[in-house]
PDB file of C-alpha atoms in Angstrom:
ATOM      1  CA  MET A   1    -137.105  -5.778-130.616  1.00  0.00           C
ATOM      2  CA  SER A   2    -134.932  -3.721-127.784  1.00  0.00           C
ATOM      3  CA  ARG A   3    -135.057  -3.744-123.953  1.00  0.00           C
ATOM      4  CA  SER A   4    -137.618  -2.072-122.330  1.00  0.00           C
ATOM      5  CA  LYS A   5    -135.469   0.666-120.169  1.00  0.00           C
ATOM      6  CA  ARG A   6    -135.506  -0.255-116.161  1.00  0.00           C
ATOM      7  CA  GLU A   7    -137.497   2.459-114.379  1.00  0.00           C
ATOM      8  CA  PRO A   8    -136.023   4.335-111.774  1.00  0.00           C
ATOM      9  CA  ARG A   9    -135.979   3.107-108.024  1.00  0.00           C
ATOM     10  CA  ILE A  10    -138.815   4.691-106.271  1.00  0.00           C
ATOM     11  CA  VAL A  11    -137.599   5.634-102.923  1.00  0.00           C
ATOM     12  CA  ALA A  12    -141.044   5.799-100.398  1.00  0.00           C
ATOM     13  CA  GLU A  13    -139.833   8.106 -97.892  1.00  0.00           C
ATOM     14  CA  LEU A  14    -139.061  10.175-101.238  1.00  0.00           C
ATOM     15  CA  GLY A  15    -142.212   9.689-102.975  1.00  0.00           C
ATOM     16  CA  ARG A  16    -140.008   9.975-106.092  1.00  0.00           C
ATOM     17  CA  PRO A  17    -137.343   7.840-107.521  1.00  0.00           C
ATOM     18  CA  GLU A  18    -133.465   8.413-106.611  1.00  0.00           C
ATOM     19  CA  THR A  19    -131.369  10.509-108.370  1.00  0.00           C
ATOM     20  CA  ARG A  20    -127.717   9.128-109.413  1.00  0.00           C
ATOM     21  CA  GLU A  21    -126.511  11.214-106.863  1.00  0.00           C
ATOM     22  CA  GLU A  22    -128.632   9.389-103.897  1.00  0.00           C
ATOM     23  CA  THR A  23    -128.258   5.733-105.346  1.00  0.00           C
ATOM     24  CA  ALA A  24    -124.578   6.207-105.202  1.00  0.00           C
ATOM     25  CA  GLU A  25    -124.185   7.723-101.802  1.00  0.00           C
ATOM     26  CA  ARG A  26    -127.101   4.900 -99.883  1.00  0.00           C
ATOM     27  CA  LEU A  27    -124.447   2.586-102.036  1.00  0.00           C
ATOM     28  CA  ALA A  28    -121.688   3.933-100.487  1.00  0.00           C
ATOM     29  CA  THR A  29    -123.385   4.514 -96.840  1.00  0.00           C
ATOM     30  CA  GLY A  30    -124.494   0.818 -96.811  1.00  0.00           C
ATOM     31  CA  SER A  31    -121.187  -0.237 -97.488  1.00  0.00           C
ATOM     32  CA  ARG A  32    -119.616   1.733 -94.672  1.00  0.00           C
ATOM     33  CA  ASN A  33    -121.960   0.199 -92.678  1.00  0.00           C
ATOM     34  CA  TYR A  34    -120.979  -3.892 -93.699  1.00  0.00           C
ATOM     35  CA  ARG A  35    -117.277  -2.968 -93.264  1.00  0.00           C
ATOM     36  CA  SER A  36    -117.969  -1.048 -89.466  1.00  0.00           C
ATOM     37  CA  ARG A  37    -120.313  -4.814 -88.986  1.00  0.00           C
ATOM     38  CA  LYS A  38    -117.451  -6.853 -89.864  1.00  0.00           C
ATOM     39  CA  THR A  39    -114.897  -4.774 -87.921  1.00  0.00           C
ATOM     40  CA  LEU A  40    -116.828  -4.758 -84.795  1.00  0.00           C
ATOM     41  CA  ASN A  41    -117.185  -8.399 -84.890  1.00  0.00           C
ATOM     42  CA  ASN A  42    -114.035  -9.288 -85.602  1.00  0.00           C
ATOM     43  CA  LEU A  43    -112.940  -7.326 -83.247  1.00  0.00           C
ATOM     44  CA  VAL A  44    -115.041  -9.481 -80.579  1.00  0.00           C
ATOM     45  CA  LEU A  45    -113.996 -12.720 -81.946  1.00  0.00           C
ATOM     46  CA  SER A  46    -110.251 -11.645 -81.172  1.00  0.00           C
ATOM     47  CA  LEU A  47    -111.559 -10.553 -77.842  1.00  0.00           C
ATOM     48  CA  LEU A  48    -113.250 -13.791 -77.249  1.00  0.00           C
ATOM     49  CA  ALA A  49    -110.265 -15.981 -78.274  1.00  0.00           C
ATOM     50  CA  THR A  50    -108.018 -13.595 -76.447  1.00  0.00           C
ATOM     51  CA  LEU A  51    -109.568 -14.633 -72.899  1.00  0.00           C
ATOM     52  CA  GLY A  52    -110.212 -18.253 -73.893  1.00  0.00           C
ATOM     53  CA  LEU A  53    -106.281 -18.609 -75.133  1.00  0.00           C
ATOM     54  CA  VAL A  54    -105.546 -16.363 -70.840  1.00  0.00           C
ATOM     55  CA  LEU A  55    -108.218 -19.208 -69.447  1.00  0.00           C
ATOM     56  CA  VAL A  56    -106.061 -22.278 -71.074  1.00  0.00           C
ATOM     57  CA  ILE A  57    -103.237 -20.776 -69.308  1.00  0.00           C
ATOM     58  CA  VAL A  58    -104.816 -20.286 -65.775  1.00  0.00           C
ATOM     59  CA  LEU A  59    -106.360 -24.057 -66.213  1.00  0.00           C
ATOM     60  CA  LEU A  60    -102.867 -25.421 -67.362  1.00  0.00           C
ATOM     61  CA  VAL A  61     -99.690 -23.643 -65.275  1.00  0.00           C
ATOM     62  CA  PRO A  62     -99.825 -25.450 -61.932  1.00  0.00           C
ATOM     63  CA  ARG A  63    -100.225 -23.401 -58.852  1.00  0.00           C
ATOM     64  CA  ASN A  64     -99.503 -23.477 -55.446  1.00  0.00           C
ATOM     65  CA  ASP A  65    -101.598 -21.499 -52.575  1.00  0.00           C
ATOM     66  CA  ASN A  66     -99.006 -21.549 -50.166  1.00  0.00           C
ATOM     67  CA  PRO A  67     -97.420 -18.353 -49.340  1.00  0.00           C
ATOM     68  CA  ILE A  68     -93.937 -17.391 -50.370  1.00  0.00           C
ATOM     69  CA  LEU A  69     -91.966 -16.519 -46.708  1.00  0.00           C
ATOM     70  CA  LEU A  70     -88.894 -15.714 -46.715  1.00  0.00           C
ATOM     71  CA  ASP A  71     -86.617 -17.815 -44.309  1.00  0.00           C
ATOM     72  CA  VAL A  72     -83.389 -16.271 -43.338  1.00  0.00           C
ATOM     73  CA  ASP A  73     -80.485 -17.716 -41.523  1.00  0.00           C
ATOM     74  CA  TYR A  74     -80.834 -15.507 -39.028  1.00  0.00           C
ATOM     75  CA  GLN A  75     -77.922 -17.602 -36.848  1.00  0.00           C
ATOM     76  CA  ALA A  76     -75.672 -17.862 -39.663  1.00  0.00           C
ATOM     77  CA  THR A  77     -76.091 -13.273 -40.066  1.00  0.00           C
ATOM     78  CA  ALA A  78     -75.432 -13.251 -36.571  1.00  0.00           C
ATOM     79  CA  ALA A  79     -72.397 -14.929 -36.416  1.00  0.00           C
ATOM     80  CA  GLN A  80     -70.731 -12.633 -39.035  1.00  0.00           C
ATOM     81  CA  LEU A  81     -71.826  -9.285 -37.231  1.00  0.00           C
ATOM     82  CA  GLN A  82     -70.593 -10.883 -33.906  1.00  0.00           C
ATOM     83  CA  THR A  83     -67.382 -10.068 -34.934  1.00  0.00           C
ATOM     84  CA  ALA A  84     -68.422  -6.503 -34.849  1.00  0.00           C
ATOM     85  CA  VAL A  85     -69.908  -6.142 -32.286  1.00  0.00           C
ATOM     86  CA  ASP A  86     -68.699  -6.053 -28.134  1.00  0.00           C
ATOM     87  CA  GLU A  87     -72.506  -7.298 -27.111  1.00  0.00           C
ATOM     88  CA  PRO A  88     -73.172 -11.395 -27.326  1.00  0.00           C
ATOM     89  CA  LEU A  89     -76.069 -11.067 -30.220  1.00  0.00           C
ATOM     90  CA  LEU A  90     -78.861 -12.872 -29.274  1.00  0.00           C
ATOM     91  CA  SER A  91     -80.247 -15.383 -31.714  1.00  0.00           C
ATOM     92  CA  PRO A  92     -81.959 -17.923 -29.925  1.00  0.00           C
ATOM     93  CA  GLU A  93     -82.029 -21.691 -30.835  1.00  0.00           C
ATOM     94  CA  LEU A  94     -85.736 -22.155 -32.363  1.00  0.00           C
ATOM     95  CA  PRO A  95     -88.157 -25.201 -32.824  1.00  0.00           C
ATOM     96  CA  SER A  96     -88.073 -25.976 -36.754  1.00  0.00           C
ATOM     97  CA  GLU A  97     -92.030 -23.982 -36.700  1.00  0.00           C
ATOM     98  CA  TRP A  98     -90.583 -21.467 -36.377  1.00  0.00           C
ATOM     99  CA  ARG A  99     -89.483 -18.965 -38.945  1.00  0.00           C
ATOM    100  CA  ALA A 100     -87.457 -15.998 -39.776  1.00  0.00           C
ATOM    101  CA  ASN A 101     -88.335 -13.462 -42.678  1.00  0.00           C
ATOM    102  CA  ALA A 102     -85.584 -10.585 -41.809  1.00  0.00           C
ATOM    103  CA  ALA A 103     -82.258 -10.476 -39.777  1.00  0.00           C
ATOM    104  CA  GLU A 104     -80.241  -7.360 -39.693  1.00  0.00           C
ATOM    105  CA  TYR A 105     -78.323  -4.623 -37.806  1.00  0.00           C
ATOM    106  CA  ARG A 106     -79.591  -1.271 -37.625  1.00  0.00           C
ATOM    107  CA  SER A 107     -77.356   1.588 -37.133  1.00  0.00           C
ATOM    108  CA  GLY A 108     -78.808   3.725 -34.818  1.00  0.00           C
ATOM    109  CA  GLY A 109     -80.674   7.342 -35.993  1.00  0.00           C
ATOM    110  CA  THR A 110     -81.590  10.266 -34.976  1.00  0.00           C
ATOM    111  CA  ASP A 111     -81.894   8.771 -31.192  1.00  0.00           C
ATOM    112  CA  GLY A 112     -78.128   7.287 -31.555  1.00  0.00           C
ATOM    113  CA  VAL A 113     -79.627   3.501 -29.988  1.00  0.00           C
ATOM    114  CA  SER A 114     -78.357   0.679 -32.738  1.00  0.00           C
ATOM    115  CA  ALA A 115     -79.761  -2.463 -32.682  1.00  0.00           C
ATOM    116  CA  TRP A 116     -79.774  -5.988 -33.688  1.00  0.00           C
ATOM    117  CA  TYR A 117     -83.226  -7.281 -34.830  1.00  0.00           C
ATOM    118  CA  ILE A 118     -84.929  -9.535 -36.128  1.00  0.00           C
ATOM    119  CA  GLY A 119     -88.350 -10.345 -37.884  1.00  0.00           C
ATOM    120  CA  LEU A 120     -89.967 -14.300 -36.564  1.00  0.00           C
ATOM    121  CA  LEU A 121     -92.906 -16.016 -37.764  1.00  0.00           C
ATOM    122  CA  THR A 122     -94.642 -18.087 -35.452  1.00  0.00           C
ATOM    123  CA  PRO A 123     -96.202 -21.599 -35.130  1.00  0.00           C
ATOM    124  CA  GLU A 124     -99.157 -20.186 -35.630  1.00  0.00           C
ATOM    125  CA  ASN A 125     -98.174 -17.498 -38.085  1.00  0.00           C
ATOM    126  CA  GLN A 126     -97.767 -14.558 -35.968  1.00  0.00           C
ATOM    127  CA  PHE A 127     -95.762 -12.316 -36.289  1.00  0.00           C
ATOM    128  CA  ILE A 128     -93.149 -11.577 -33.078  1.00  0.00           C
ATOM    129  CA  GLY A 129     -90.200  -8.641 -33.393  1.00  0.00           C
ATOM    130  CA  LEU A 130     -86.933  -9.555 -31.860  1.00  0.00           C
ATOM    131  CA  THR A 131     -84.781  -6.455 -31.186  1.00  0.00           C
ATOM    132  CA  GLN A 132     -81.902  -5.909 -28.735  1.00  0.00           C
ATOM    133  CA  GLY A 133     -80.752  -2.239 -28.513  1.00  0.00           C
ATOM    134  CA  PHE A 134     -77.423  -0.964 -27.285  1.00  0.00           C
ATOM    135  CA  ASP A 135     -76.997   1.070 -24.841  1.00  0.00           C
ATOM    136  CA  ALA A 136     -80.608   1.991 -25.122  1.00  0.00           C
ATOM    137  CA  ASN A 137     -82.365   4.891 -23.622  1.00  0.00           C
ATOM    138  CA  PRO A 138     -85.629   5.194 -21.790  1.00  0.00           C
ATOM    139  CA  THR A 139     -86.564   7.791 -24.733  1.00  0.00           C
ATOM    140  CA  TRP A 140     -85.726   4.752 -27.136  1.00  0.00           C
ATOM    141  CA  LEU A 141     -87.777   2.287 -25.279  1.00  0.00           C
ATOM    142  CA  SER A 142     -90.855   4.433 -25.469  1.00  0.00           C
ATOM    143  CA  GLN A 143     -91.333   4.883 -29.418  1.00  0.00           C
ATOM    144  CA  GLN A 144     -90.801   0.998 -29.752  1.00  0.00           C
ATOM    145  CA  VAL A 145     -93.850   0.647 -27.260  1.00  0.00           C
ATOM    146  CA  GLY A 146     -96.000   3.873 -27.939  1.00  0.00           C
ATOM    147  CA  ASP A 147     -95.620   5.497 -24.746  1.00  0.00           C
ATOM    148  CA  THR A 148     -97.378   2.367 -23.423  1.00  0.00           C
ATOM    149  CA  PRO A 149     -97.174   1.911 -19.368  1.00  0.00           C
ATOM    150  CA  VAL A 150     -96.128  -1.527 -18.457  1.00  0.00           C
ATOM    151  CA  SER A 151     -98.823  -3.805 -17.167  1.00  0.00           C
ATOM    152  CA  GLN A 152     -97.199  -5.985 -15.113  1.00  0.00           C
ATOM    153  CA  THR A 153     -94.112  -7.967 -14.789  1.00  0.00           C
ATOM    154  CA  LEU A 154     -93.114 -11.779 -15.788  1.00  0.00           C
ATOM    155  CA  MET A 155     -90.322 -14.102 -14.568  1.00  0.00           C
ATOM    156  CA  ILE A 156     -89.333 -16.789 -17.416  1.00  0.00           C
ATOM    157  CA  GLU A 157     -86.251 -19.159 -16.328  1.00  0.00           C
ATOM    158  CA  GLY A 158     -84.095 -16.645 -14.021  1.00  0.00           C
ATOM    159  CA  VAL A 159     -85.589 -13.477 -16.468  1.00  0.00           C
ATOM    160  CA  GLN A 160     -87.952 -10.644 -15.197  1.00  0.00           C
ATOM    161  CA  TRP A 161     -90.117  -9.351 -18.190  1.00  0.00           C
ATOM    162  CA  ASP A 162     -91.957  -6.020 -18.275  1.00  0.00           C
ATOM    163  CA  VAL A 163     -95.409  -6.657 -19.689  1.00  0.00           C
ATOM    164  CA  TYR A 164     -96.344  -4.345 -22.360  1.00  0.00           C
ATOM    165  CA  VAL A 165    -100.144  -4.691 -23.898  1.00  0.00           C
ATOM    166  CA  ASN A 166    -101.371  -2.345 -26.565  1.00  0.00           C
ATOM    167  CA  PRO A 167    -104.933  -0.553 -25.222  1.00  0.00           C
ATOM    168  CA  ALA A 168    -105.687   0.580 -28.817  1.00  0.00           C
ATOM    169  CA  THR A 169    -108.966  -1.106 -30.494  1.00  0.00           C
ATOM    170  CA  SER A 170    -107.805  -0.459 -33.206  1.00  0.00           C
ATOM    171  CA  ASP A 171    -105.122   0.172 -35.928  1.00  0.00           C
ATOM    172  CA  GLN A 172    -102.531  -2.058 -33.388  1.00  0.00           C
ATOM    173  CA  GLY A 173     -99.945  -2.845 -36.890  1.00  0.00           C
ATOM    174  CA  ASN A 174     -97.688  -4.922 -35.625  1.00  0.00           C
ATOM    175  CA  PHE A 175     -97.728  -4.185 -31.719  1.00  0.00           C
ATOM    176  CA  GLU A 176    -100.301  -6.013 -29.355  1.00  0.00           C
ATOM    177  CA  TYR A 177     -97.502  -7.295 -26.916  1.00  0.00           C
ATOM    178  CA  ALA A 178     -94.467  -6.590 -25.762  1.00  0.00           C
ATOM    179  CA  LEU A 179     -92.247  -8.131 -23.695  1.00  0.00           C
ATOM    180  CA  VAL A 180     -88.788  -5.892 -22.829  1.00  0.00           C
ATOM    181  CA  THR A 181     -85.964  -6.430 -19.867  1.00  0.00           C
ATOM    182  CA  ALA A 182     -82.234  -5.570 -19.910  1.00  0.00           C
ATOM    183  CA  ALA A 183     -78.883  -7.199 -19.102  1.00  0.00           C
ATOM    184  CA  GLY A 184     -75.369  -6.052 -20.178  1.00  0.00           C
ATOM    185  CA  ASP A 185     -75.445  -2.991 -21.947  1.00  0.00           C
ATOM    186  CA  SER A 186     -78.232  -4.283 -23.993  1.00  0.00           C
ATOM    187  CA  THR A 187     -82.317  -3.670 -23.529  1.00  0.00           C
ATOM    188  CA  TYR A 188     -84.614  -6.739 -25.259  1.00  0.00           C
ATOM    189  CA  LEU A 189     -87.626  -5.715 -26.723  1.00  0.00           C
ATOM    190  CA  LEU A 190     -90.143  -9.049 -28.503  1.00  0.00           C
ATOM    191  CA  LEU A 191     -93.002  -7.076 -29.864  1.00  0.00           C
ATOM    192  CA  GLY A 192     -95.671  -8.225 -31.703  1.00  0.00           C
ATOM    193  CA  THR A 193     -98.852  -9.865 -33.124  1.00  0.00           C
ATOM    194  CA  ALA A 194     -98.417 -13.654 -31.231  1.00  0.00           C
ATOM    195  CA  ASP A 195    -100.466 -15.225 -28.374  1.00  0.00           C
ATOM    196  CA  PRO A 196     -98.568 -14.245 -25.083  1.00  0.00           C
ATOM    197  CA  ALA A 197     -97.808 -17.956 -24.732  1.00  0.00           C
ATOM    198  CA  GLU A 198     -95.428 -17.956 -28.172  1.00  0.00           C
ATOM    199  CA  PHE A 199     -93.610 -15.350 -26.578  1.00  0.00           C
ATOM    200  CA  ALA A 200     -93.177 -16.792 -23.064  1.00  0.00           C
ATOM    201  CA  GLU A 201     -92.035 -19.551 -25.520  1.00  0.00           C
ATOM    202  CA  LEU A 202     -89.483 -17.325 -27.241  1.00  0.00           C
ATOM    203  CA  ALA A 203     -88.526 -15.503 -23.858  1.00  0.00           C
ATOM    204  CA  ARG A 204     -87.764 -19.021 -22.425  1.00  0.00           C
ATOM    205  CA  LEU A 205     -85.118 -19.630 -25.368  1.00  0.00           C
ATOM    206  CA  SER A 206     -83.880 -16.203 -25.084  1.00  0.00           C
ATOM    207  CA  SER A 207     -82.660 -16.390 -21.643  1.00  0.00           C
ATOM    208  CA  PRO A 208     -79.369 -18.620 -21.393  1.00  0.00           C
ATOM    209  CA  THR A 209     -78.014 -16.046 -23.702  1.00  0.00           C
ATOM    210  CA  ILE A 210     -79.573 -12.764 -21.643  1.00  0.00           C
ATOM    211  CA  LEU A 211     -78.750 -14.572 -18.158  1.00  0.00           C
ATOM    212  CA  ALA A 212     -74.457 -15.061 -19.882  1.00  0.00           C
ATOM    213  CA  ASN A 213     -74.450 -11.151 -20.693  1.00  0.00           C
ATOM    214  CA  ASP A 214     -76.023 -10.206 -17.336  1.00  0.00           C
ATOM    215  CA  ALA A 215     -73.315 -12.505 -15.381  1.00  0.00           C
ATOM    216  CA  SER A 216     -70.960 -10.564 -17.711  1.00  0.00           C
TER     217      SER A 216
END
């Protein structure tokens, strides 16, 4: 007995059986859609696996939350430079709570004023830049303090300092307060963001070198 011939599939949207071409197209479209879904699923799974691996690495690798700060030996740098500079370089002995993140000799630019510079971080984690300008002129000093006038004078350990306070209420940069004095051929500038008490401490520790330079 012969098998009955299978009737073509009737498609509701067409209201008639599919042609061979329509059946082939339907099957091909279904295959493409399946591959697309599979590729997308694989991509999502790969992304999740990568994120999981990154998370594991982040959790396992030890971290130090303390900021990385340079600790420059400014006194050693000053000793090396001193042989080439006539003026005694100011490199005060500071307590261990103070840190230096820079120490360099700056050749004169357009103003012609060379300078010895130390960048300091105070015990309160504030900044003071110590600059010793050689044969400095009023224009150089005015540029350093942004044309700010002297607000008062202080006598600290036998040295008279001019005080400058940045009048700007915003965008003060690294200049909020400054102390300036002169001795010999040097102009000493302490400028930064620290509390005036920390400026006074640095000025006090700088006094022996400044007084000796003034006497010579």
